[in-house]
CSV table of C-alpha atoms and ligand atoms in Angstrom, one decimal:
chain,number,residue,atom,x,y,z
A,217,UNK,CA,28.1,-10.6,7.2
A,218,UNK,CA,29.4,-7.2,6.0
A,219,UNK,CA,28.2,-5.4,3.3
A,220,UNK,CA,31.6,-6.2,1.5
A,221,UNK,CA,30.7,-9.7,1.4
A,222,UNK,CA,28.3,-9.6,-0.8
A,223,UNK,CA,31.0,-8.4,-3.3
A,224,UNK,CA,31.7,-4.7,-5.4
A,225,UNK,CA,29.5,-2.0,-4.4
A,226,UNK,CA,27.6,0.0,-7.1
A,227,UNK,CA,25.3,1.9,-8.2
A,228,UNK,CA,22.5,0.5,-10.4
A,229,UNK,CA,19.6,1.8,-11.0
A,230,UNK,CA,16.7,-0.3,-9.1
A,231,UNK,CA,13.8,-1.8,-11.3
A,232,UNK,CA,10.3,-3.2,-10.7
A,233,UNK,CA,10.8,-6.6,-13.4
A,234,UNK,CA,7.4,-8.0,-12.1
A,235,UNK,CA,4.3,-7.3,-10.5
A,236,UNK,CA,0.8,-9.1,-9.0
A,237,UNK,CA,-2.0,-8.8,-6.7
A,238,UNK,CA,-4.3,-11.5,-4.6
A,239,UNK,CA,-7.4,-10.4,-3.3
A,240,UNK,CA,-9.9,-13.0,-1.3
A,241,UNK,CA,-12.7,-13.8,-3.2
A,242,UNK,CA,-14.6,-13.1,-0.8
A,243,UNK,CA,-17.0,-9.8,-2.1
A,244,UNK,CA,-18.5,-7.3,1.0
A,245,UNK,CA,-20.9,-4.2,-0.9
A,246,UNK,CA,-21.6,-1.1,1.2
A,247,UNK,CA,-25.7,-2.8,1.1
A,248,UNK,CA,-23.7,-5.9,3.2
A,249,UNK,CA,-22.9,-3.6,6.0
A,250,UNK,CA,-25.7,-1.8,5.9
A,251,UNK,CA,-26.7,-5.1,7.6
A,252,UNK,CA,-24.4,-5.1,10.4
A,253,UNK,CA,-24.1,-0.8,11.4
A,254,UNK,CA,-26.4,1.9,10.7
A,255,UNK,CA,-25.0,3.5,7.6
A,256,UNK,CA,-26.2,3.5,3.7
A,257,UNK,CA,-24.4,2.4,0.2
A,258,UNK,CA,-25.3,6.4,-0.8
A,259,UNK,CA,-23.5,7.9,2.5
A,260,UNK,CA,-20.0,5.9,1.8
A,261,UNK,CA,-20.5,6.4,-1.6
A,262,UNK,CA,-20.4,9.3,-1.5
A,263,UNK,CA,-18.1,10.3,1.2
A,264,UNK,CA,-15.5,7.7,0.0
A,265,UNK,CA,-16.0,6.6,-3.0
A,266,UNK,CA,-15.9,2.9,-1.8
A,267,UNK,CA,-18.6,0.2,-3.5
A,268,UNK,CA,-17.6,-2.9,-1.8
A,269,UNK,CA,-14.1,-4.5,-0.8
A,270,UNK,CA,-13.0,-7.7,-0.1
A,271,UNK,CA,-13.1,-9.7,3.2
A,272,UNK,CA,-10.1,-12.3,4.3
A,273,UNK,CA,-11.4,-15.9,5.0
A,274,UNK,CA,-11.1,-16.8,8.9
A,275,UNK,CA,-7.9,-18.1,9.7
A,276,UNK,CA,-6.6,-16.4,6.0
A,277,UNK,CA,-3.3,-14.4,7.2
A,278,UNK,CA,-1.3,-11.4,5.9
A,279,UNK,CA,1.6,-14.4,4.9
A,280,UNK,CA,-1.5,-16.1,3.0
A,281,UNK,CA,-2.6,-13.3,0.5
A,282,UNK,CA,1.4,-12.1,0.5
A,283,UNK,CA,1.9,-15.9,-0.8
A,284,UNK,CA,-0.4,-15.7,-3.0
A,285,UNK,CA,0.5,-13.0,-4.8
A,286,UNK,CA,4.2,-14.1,-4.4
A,287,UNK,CA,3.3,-17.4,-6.3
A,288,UNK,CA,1.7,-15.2,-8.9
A,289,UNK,CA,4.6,-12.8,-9.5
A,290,UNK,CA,7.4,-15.4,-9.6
A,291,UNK,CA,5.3,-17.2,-12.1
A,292,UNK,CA,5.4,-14.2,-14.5
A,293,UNK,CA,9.3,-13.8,-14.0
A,294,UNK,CA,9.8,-16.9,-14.8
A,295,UNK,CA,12.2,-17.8,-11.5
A,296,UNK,CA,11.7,-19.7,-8.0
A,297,UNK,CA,11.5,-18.5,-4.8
A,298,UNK,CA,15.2,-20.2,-4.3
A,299,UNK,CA,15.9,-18.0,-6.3
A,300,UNK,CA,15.2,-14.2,-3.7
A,301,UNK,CA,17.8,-12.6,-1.9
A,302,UNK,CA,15.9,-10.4,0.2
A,303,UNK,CA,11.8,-10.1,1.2
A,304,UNK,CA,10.5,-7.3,2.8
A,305,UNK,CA,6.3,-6.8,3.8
A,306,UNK,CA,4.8,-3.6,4.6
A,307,UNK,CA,1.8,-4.1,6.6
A,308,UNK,CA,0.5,-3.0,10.0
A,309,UNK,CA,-1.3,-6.6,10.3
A,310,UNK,CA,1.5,-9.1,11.0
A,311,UNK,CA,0.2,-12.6,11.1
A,312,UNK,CA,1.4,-12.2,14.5
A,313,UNK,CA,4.1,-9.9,16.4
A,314,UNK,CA,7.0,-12.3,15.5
A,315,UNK,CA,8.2,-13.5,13.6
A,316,UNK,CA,7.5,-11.6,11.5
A,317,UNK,CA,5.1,-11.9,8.1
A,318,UNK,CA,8.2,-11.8,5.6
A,319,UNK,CA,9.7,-14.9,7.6
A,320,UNK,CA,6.4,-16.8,7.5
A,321,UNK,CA,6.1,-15.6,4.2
A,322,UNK,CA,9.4,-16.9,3.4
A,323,UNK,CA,9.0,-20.3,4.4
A,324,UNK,CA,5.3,-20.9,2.9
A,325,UNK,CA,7.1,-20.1,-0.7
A,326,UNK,CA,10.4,-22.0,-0.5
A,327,UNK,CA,12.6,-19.0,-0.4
A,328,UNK,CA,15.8,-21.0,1.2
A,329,UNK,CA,18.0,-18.3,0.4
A,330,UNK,CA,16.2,-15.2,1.1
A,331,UNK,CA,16.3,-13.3,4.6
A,332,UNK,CA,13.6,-10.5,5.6
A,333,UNK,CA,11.7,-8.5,8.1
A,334,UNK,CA,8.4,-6.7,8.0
A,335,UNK,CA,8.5,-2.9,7.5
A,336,UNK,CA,5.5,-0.9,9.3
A,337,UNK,CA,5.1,2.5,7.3
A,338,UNK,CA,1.0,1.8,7.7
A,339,UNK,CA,-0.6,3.3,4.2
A,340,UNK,CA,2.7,4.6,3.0
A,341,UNK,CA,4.4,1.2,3.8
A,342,UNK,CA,4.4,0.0,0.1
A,343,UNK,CA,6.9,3.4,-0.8
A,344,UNK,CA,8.7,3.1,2.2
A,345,UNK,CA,9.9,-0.5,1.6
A,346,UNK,CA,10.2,0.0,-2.6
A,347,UNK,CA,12.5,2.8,-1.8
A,348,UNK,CA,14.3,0.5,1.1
A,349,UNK,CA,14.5,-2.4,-1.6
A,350,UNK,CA,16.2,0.2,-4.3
A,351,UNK,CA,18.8,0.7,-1.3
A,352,UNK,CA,19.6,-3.1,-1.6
A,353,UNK,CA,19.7,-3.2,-5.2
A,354,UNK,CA,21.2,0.2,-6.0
A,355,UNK,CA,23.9,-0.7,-3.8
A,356,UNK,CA,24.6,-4.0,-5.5
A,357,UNK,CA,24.2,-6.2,-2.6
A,358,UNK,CA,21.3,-8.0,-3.8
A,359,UNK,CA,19.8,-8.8,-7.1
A,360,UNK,CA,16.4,-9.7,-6.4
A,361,UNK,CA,14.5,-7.9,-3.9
A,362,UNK,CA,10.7,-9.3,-3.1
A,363,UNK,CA,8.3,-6.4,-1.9
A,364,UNK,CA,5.3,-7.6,-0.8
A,365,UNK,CA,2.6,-4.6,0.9
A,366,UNK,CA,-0.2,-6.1,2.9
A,367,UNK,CA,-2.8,-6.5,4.9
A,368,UNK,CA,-5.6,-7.7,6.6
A,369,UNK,CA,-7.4,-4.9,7.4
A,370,UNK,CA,-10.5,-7.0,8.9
A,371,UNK,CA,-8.4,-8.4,11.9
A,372,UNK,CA,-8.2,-4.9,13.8
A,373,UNK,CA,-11.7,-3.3,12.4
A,374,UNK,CA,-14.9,-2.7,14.8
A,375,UNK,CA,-17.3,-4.3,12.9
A,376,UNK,CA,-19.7,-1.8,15.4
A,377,UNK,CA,-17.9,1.9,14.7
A,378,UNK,CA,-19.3,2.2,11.2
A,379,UNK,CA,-16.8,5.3,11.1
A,380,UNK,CA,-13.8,3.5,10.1
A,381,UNK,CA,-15.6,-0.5,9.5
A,382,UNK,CA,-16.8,1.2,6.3
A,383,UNK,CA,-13.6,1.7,4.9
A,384,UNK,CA,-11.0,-0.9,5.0
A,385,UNK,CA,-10.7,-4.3,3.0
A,386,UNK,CA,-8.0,-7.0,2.7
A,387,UNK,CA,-5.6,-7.4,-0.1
A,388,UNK,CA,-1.8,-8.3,-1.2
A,389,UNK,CA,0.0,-6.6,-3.9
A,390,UNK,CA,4.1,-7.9,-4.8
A,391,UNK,CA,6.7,-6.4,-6.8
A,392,UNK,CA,10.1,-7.9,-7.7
A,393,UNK,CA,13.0,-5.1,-8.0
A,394,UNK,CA,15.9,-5.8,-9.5
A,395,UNK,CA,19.1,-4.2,-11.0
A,396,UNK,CA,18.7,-3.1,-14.5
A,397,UNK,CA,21.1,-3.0,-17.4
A,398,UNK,CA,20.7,0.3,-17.9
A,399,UNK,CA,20.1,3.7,-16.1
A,400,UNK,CA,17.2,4.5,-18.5
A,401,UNK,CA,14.1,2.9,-16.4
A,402,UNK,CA,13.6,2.0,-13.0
A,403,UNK,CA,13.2,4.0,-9.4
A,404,UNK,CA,14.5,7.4,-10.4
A,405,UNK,CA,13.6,9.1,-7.3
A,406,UNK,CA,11.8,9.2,-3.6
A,407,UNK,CA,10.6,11.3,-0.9
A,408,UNK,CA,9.9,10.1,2.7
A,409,UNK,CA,8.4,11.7,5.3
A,410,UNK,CA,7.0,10.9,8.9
A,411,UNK,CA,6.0,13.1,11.5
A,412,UNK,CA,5.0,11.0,14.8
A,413,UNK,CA,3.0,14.3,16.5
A,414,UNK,CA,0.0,13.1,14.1
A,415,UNK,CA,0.3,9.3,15.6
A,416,UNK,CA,-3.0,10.8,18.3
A,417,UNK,CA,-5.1,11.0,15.0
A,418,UNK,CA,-4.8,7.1,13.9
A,419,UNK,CA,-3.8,4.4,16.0
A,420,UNK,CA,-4.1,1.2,17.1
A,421,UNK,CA,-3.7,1.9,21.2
A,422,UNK,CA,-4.1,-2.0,22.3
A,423,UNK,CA,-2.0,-5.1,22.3
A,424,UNK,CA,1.7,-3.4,22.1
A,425,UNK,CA,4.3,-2.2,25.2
A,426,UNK,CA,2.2,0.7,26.2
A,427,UNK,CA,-1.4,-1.9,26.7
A,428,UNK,CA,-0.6,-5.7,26.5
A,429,UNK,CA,-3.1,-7.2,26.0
A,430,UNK,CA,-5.6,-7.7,28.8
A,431,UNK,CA,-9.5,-8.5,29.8
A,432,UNK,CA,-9.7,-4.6,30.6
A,433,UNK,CA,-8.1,-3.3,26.7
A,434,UNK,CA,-10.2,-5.8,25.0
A,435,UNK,CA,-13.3,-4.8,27.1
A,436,UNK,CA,-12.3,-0.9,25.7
A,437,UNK,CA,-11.6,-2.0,22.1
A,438,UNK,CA,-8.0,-1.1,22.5
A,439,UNK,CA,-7.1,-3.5,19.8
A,440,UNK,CA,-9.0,-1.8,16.9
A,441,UNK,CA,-8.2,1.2,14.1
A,442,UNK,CA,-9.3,4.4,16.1
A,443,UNK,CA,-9.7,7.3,13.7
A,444,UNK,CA,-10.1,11.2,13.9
A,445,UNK,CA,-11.2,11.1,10.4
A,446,UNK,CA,-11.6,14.7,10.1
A,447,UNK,CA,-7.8,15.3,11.1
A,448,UNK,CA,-6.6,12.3,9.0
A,449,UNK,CA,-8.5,13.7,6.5
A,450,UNK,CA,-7.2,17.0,6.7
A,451,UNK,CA,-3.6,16.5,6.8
A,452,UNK,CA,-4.1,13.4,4.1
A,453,UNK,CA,-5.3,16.1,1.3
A,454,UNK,CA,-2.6,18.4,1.9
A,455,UNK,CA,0.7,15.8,2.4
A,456,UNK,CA,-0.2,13.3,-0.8
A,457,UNK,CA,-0.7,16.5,-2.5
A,458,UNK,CA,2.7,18.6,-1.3
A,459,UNK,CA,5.2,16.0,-2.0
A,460,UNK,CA,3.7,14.9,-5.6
A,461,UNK,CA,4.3,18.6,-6.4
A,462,UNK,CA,7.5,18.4,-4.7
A,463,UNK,CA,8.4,15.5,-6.6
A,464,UNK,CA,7.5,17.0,-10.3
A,465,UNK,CA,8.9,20.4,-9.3
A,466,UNK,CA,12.5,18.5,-8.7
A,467,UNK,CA,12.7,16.9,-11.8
A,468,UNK,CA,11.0,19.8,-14.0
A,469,UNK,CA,7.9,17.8,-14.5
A,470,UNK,CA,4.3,19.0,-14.4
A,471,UNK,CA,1.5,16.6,-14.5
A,472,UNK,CA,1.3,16.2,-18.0
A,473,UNK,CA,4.1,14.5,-18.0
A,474,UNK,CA,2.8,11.5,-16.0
A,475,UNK,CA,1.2,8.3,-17.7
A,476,UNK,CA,-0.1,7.2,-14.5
A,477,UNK,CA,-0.4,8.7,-10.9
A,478,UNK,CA,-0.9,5.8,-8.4
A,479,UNK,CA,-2.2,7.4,-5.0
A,480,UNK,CA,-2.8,5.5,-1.8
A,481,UNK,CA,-6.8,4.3,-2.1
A,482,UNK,CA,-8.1,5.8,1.0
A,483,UNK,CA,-10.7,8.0,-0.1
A,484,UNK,CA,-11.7,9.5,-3.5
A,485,UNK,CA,-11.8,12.9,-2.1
A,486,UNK,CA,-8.6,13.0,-1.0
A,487,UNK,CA,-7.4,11.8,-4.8
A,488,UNK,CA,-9.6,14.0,-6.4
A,489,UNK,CA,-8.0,17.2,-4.0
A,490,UNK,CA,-4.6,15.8,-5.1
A,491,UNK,CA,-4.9,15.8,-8.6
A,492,UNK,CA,-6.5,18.7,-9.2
A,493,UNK,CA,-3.6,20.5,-7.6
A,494,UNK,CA,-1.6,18.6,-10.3
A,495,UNK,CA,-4.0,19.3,-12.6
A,496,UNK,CA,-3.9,15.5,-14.2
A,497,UNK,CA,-6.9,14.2,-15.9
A,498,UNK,CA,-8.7,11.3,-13.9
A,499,UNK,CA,-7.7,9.4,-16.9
A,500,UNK,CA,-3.8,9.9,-15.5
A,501,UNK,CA,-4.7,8.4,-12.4
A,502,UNK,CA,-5.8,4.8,-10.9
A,503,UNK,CA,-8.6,4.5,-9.2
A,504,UNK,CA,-9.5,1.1,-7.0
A,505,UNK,CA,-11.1,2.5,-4.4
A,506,UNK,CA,-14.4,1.6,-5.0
A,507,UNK,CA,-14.0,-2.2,-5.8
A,508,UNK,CA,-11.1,-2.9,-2.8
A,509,UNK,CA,-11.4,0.1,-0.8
A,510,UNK,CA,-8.5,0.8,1.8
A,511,UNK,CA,-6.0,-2.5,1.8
A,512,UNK,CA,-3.3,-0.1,3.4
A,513,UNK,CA,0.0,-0.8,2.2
A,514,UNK,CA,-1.6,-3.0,-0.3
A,515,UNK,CA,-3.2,-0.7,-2.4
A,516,UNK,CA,-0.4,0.9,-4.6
A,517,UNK,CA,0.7,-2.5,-5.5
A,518,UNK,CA,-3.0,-3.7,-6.5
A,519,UNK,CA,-3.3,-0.4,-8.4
A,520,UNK,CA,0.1,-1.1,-10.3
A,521,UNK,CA,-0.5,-4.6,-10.5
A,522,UNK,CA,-4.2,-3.9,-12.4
A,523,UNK,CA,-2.6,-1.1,-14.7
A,524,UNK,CA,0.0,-3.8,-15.6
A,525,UNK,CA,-2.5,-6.6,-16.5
A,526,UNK,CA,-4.6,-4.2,-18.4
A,527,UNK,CA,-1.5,-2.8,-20.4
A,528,UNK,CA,-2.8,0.9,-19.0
A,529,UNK,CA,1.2,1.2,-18.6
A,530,UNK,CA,3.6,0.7,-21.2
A,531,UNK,CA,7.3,0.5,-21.2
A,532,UNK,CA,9.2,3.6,-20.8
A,533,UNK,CA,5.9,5.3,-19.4
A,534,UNK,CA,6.8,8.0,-16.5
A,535,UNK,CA,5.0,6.3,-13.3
A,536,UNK,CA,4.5,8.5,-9.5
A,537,UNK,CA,3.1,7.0,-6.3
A,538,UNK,CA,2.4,8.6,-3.8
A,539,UNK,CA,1.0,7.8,-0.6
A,540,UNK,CA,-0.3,9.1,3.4
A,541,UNK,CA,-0.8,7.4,6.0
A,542,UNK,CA,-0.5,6.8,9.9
A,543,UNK,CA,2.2,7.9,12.0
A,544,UNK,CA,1.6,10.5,10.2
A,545,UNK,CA,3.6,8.8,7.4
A,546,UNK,CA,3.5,10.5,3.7
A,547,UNK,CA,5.6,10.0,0.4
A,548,UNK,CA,6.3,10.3,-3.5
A,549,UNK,CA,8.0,7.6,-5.7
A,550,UNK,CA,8.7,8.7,-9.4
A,551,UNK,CA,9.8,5.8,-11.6
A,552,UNK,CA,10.3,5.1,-15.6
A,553,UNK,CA,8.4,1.8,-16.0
A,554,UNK,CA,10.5,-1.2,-17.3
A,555,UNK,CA,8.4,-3.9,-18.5
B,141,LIG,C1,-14.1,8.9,7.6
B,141,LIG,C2,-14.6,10.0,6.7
B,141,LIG,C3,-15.1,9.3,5.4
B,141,LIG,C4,-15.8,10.7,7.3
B,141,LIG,O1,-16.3,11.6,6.5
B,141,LIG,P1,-16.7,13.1,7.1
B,141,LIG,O2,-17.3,13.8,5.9
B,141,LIG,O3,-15.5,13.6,7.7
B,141,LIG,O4,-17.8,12.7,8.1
B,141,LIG,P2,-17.9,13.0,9.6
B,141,LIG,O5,-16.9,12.2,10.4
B,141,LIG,O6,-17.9,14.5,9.8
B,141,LIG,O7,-19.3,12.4,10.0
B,141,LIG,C5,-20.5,13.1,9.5
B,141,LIG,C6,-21.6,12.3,10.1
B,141,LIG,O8,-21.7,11.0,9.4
B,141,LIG,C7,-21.8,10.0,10.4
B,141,LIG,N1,-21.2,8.8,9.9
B,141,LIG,C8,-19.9,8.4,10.1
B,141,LIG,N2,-19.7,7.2,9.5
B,141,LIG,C9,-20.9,6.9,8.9
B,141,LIG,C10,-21.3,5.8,8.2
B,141,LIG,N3,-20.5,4.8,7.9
B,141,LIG,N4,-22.6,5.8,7.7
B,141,LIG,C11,-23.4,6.8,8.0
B,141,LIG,N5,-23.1,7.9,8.7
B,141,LIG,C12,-21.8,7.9,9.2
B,141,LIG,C13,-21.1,10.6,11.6
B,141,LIG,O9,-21.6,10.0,12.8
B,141,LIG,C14,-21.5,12.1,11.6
B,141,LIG,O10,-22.8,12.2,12.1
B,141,LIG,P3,-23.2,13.4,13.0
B,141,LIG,O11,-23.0,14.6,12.2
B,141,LIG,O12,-24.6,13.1,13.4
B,141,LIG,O13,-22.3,13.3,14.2
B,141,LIG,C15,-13.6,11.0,6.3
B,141,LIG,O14,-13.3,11.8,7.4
B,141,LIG,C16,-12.3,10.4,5.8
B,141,LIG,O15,-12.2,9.8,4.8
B,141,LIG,N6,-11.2,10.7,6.6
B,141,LIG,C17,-9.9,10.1,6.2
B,141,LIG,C18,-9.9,8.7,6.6
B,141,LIG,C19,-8.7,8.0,6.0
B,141,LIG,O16,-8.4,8.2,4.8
B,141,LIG,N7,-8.1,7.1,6.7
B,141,LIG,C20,-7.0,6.3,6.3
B,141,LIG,C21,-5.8,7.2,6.1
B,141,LIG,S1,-4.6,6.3,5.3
């Protein structure tokens, strides 16, 4: 089908009309790994900011906690799952390689009508397919767009490196985007970036083209997160940073403007470096980290999600995300909130 099918072309402005999170119940404190690898609550406390996150139940998939908070978000839009044109996942833990997480997604909700594919943007996956969705909508192909970011981080963490076990938990966030009646609210603006030379700092090396699967990449852990934190660290405090300034200095804002900065959850002092840059008060910004940790691409969503339910945001409010992650993969959303 051409993109004429779908009928007139146009350009609406894109708006989030719903949002939700799902997180398993189950509850994982930095004292429960101290347990299982020789760390301490005080030393990821303090070098993360991270408290505890949740853990997936066995056999509880990226399509289950997307589901979940699918059910969730549709409820509070008051429409079905017949009723989606389009569903799009951002994670870097499919259920499996294919088909893909939206598909499985797809059919575990009832969403006849819908077609979708998974998007992998790793932590910046959430912006990556929000701004892809405003395409859709913007355009006036589709009406309503389903963006779902997450993950299960647990499924490709080394429960014996407690450099990187330490930091990731599971989680779903979902937004629905839709066109609006008006160019007042909604996505007003996005920057994307990606620069594949920083892929040798944050990887997964195991279980793709380059090392199927064997006894041999099993036996060398090819199939977890490996992590030159340092690097990732590095690089993570100076691109969240850059393009939130970028993104305020293009529209004439400074951070005063902002009701709320949502940043990607990975650690609290690359947040804090970011903010102080754009000198916001830690009341602009949301913080998770230290309940869910890193859920990858869902973290944004789970941030907005909580801000929404606790009526933190308002409508009209000036929203940024922004977001780094592997590949290297970085980004800024600015939107005027809707709801
Ligand atoms: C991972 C990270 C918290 C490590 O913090 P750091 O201050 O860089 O710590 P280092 O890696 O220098 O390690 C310092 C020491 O702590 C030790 N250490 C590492 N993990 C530990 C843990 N969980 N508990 C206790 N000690 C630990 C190291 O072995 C090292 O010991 P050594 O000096 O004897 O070799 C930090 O680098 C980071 O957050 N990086 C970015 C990660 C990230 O955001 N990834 C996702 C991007 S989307």
């Amino acid at each position: 089908m051409s993109v004429l099918d779908f009928g007139v072309l146009s350009t609406r402005r894109a708006k989030i009309t719903a949002v939700s999170h799902y997180l398993p119940e189950r509850r994982v404190t930095n004292k429960d790994l101290e347990k299982i690898v020789d760390t301490s609550d005080e030393w990821i406390f303090e070098r993360t900011g991270i408290r505890e996150r949740r853990f997936a139940e066995k056999g509880q998939t990226t399509s289950d906690l997307g589901a979940a908070a699918t059910r969730l978000l549709l409820e509070r839009r008051g429409i079905t799952a017949a009723d989606l044109d389009l569903i799009i996942v951002a994670t870097v833990t499919p259920d499996m390689f294919f088909p893909s997480s939206a598909c499985l997604l797809q059919t575990k909700i009832g969403a006849q009508k819908a077609w979708g594919f998974d998007l992998s943007g790793a932590c910046s996956g959430f912006i990556y397919a929000l701004a892809t969705a405003a395409q859709f909508v913007g355009s006036g192909v589709h009406k309503k767009v389903l963006v779902v970011g997450a993950d299960v981080m647990t499924s490709i963490i080394d429960f014996q490196d407690r450099a990187t076990c330490v930091l990731f938990g599971d989680g779903a966030g979902a937004v629905l985007v839709e066109p609006g009646e008006d160019d007042e609210r909604g996505i007003i603006d996005f920057i994307l970036r990606s620069d594949g030379a920083g892929g040798q700092f944050l990887y997964m090396p195991g279980g793709g083209s380059l090392n199927p699967p064997t006894a041999e990449t099993v036996k060398k852990k090819m199939h977890y997160v490996h992590q030159d934190g340092k690097n990732v660290f590095k690089f993570a405090v100076r691109g969240m940073a850059d393009v939130s300034q970028e993104m305020l200095g293009r529209h004439g804002l400074t951070g005063k403007d902002l009701k709320l900065y949502i940043p990607h959850q990975a650690n609290l002092r690359i947040i804090r470096a970011a903010i102080d840059r754009m000198e916001l008060s830690e009341s602009q910004v949301a913080i998770n980290i230290d309940r869910y940790a890193n859920t990858t691409a869902a973290t944004i969503p789970i941030c907005l999600s909580e801000a929404h339910e606790s009526k933190r945001i308002a409508r009209n409010d000036l929203i940024m995300m922004a977001s780094f992650g592997a590949g290297f993969t970085w980004g800024s959303l600015l939107l005027r909130w809707e709801i």
